[in-house]
Coordinates of C-alpha atoms in Angstrom, one line a residue:
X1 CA 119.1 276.1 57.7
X2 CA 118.6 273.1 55.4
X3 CA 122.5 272.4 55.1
X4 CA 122.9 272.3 59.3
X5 CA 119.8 270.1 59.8
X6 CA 121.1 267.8 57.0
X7 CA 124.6 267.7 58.9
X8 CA 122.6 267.1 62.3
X9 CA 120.5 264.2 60.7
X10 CA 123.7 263.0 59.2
X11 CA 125.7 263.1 62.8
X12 CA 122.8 261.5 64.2
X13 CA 122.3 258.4 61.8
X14 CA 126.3 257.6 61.8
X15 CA 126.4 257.8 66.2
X16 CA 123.2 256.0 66.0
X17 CA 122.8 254.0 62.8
X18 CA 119.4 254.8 62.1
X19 CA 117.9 258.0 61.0
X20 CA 116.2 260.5 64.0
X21 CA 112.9 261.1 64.7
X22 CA 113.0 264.6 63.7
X23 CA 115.4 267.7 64.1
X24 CA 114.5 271.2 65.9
X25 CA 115.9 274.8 65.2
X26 CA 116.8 277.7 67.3
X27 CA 118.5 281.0 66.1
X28 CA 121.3 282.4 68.0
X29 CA 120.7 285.5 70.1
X30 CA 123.1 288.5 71.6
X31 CA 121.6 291.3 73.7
X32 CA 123.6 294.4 72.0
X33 CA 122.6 296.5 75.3
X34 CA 122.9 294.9 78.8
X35 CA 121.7 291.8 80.8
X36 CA 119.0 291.9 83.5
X37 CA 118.4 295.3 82.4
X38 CA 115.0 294.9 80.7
X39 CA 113.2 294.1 84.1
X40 CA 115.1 296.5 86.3
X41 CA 113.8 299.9 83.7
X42 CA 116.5 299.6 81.3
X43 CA 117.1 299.2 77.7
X44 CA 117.9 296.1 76.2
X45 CA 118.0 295.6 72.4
X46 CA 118.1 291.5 71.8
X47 CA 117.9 290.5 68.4
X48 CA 118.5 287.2 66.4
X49 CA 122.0 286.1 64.4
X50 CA 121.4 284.3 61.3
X51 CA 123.6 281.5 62.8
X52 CA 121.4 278.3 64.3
X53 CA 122.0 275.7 66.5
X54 CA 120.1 272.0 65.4
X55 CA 119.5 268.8 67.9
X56 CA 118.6 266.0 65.8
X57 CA 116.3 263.7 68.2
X58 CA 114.6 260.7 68.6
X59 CA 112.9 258.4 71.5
X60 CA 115.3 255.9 73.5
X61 CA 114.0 253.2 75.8
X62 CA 114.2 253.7 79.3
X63 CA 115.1 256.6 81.5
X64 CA 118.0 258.1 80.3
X65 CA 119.5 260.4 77.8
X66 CA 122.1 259.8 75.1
X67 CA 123.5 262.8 73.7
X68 CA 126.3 263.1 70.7
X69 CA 128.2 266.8 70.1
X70 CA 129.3 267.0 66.3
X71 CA 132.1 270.2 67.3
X72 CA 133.4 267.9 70.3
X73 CA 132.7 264.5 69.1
X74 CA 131.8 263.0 72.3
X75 CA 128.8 261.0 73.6
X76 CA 127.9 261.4 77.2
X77 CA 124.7 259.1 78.4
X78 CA 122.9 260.6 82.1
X79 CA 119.5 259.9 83.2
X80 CA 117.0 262.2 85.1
X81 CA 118.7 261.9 88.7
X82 CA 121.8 263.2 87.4
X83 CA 120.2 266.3 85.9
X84 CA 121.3 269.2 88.7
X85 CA 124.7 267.6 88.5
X86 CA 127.1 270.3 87.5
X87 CA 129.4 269.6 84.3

């Protein structure tokens, strides 16, 4: 994992110019046997890919978000009213 949080710090200095506050980890996931089948009686078999996904992060002023993709490239900024927007 240390070579994607290094590139998510890394992303996140050169959008922002200063290093962030931290970065967080989460493993991928696929559910070899069905969806919505665990709570209807069924067998599900979820298990974790050695892939991850990293956000790099740190506190803004204000009330709203600024976020930076590294595979798009693009910056979007929304704030907490424009949440249950779709897209």
């Amino acid at each position: 994992m240390t070579d994607v949080a290094d590139r998510a710090t890394a992303g996140f200095r050169q959008e922002f110019g200063e290093p962030p506050a931290g970065h967080w980890a989460a493993p991928g996931r696929v559910n070899l046997i069905g969806e919505h089948t665990d709570y209807n009686d069924g067998f599900v078999l979820p298990f974790a890919l050695p892939l991850r996904t990293v956000a790099a992060a740190d506190r803004q002023q204000g009330a709203r978000w600024t976020v930076w993709s590294e595979l798009s490239g693009e910056t979007i900024s929304f704030g907490a009213g424009e949440v249950d927007e779709p897209g």
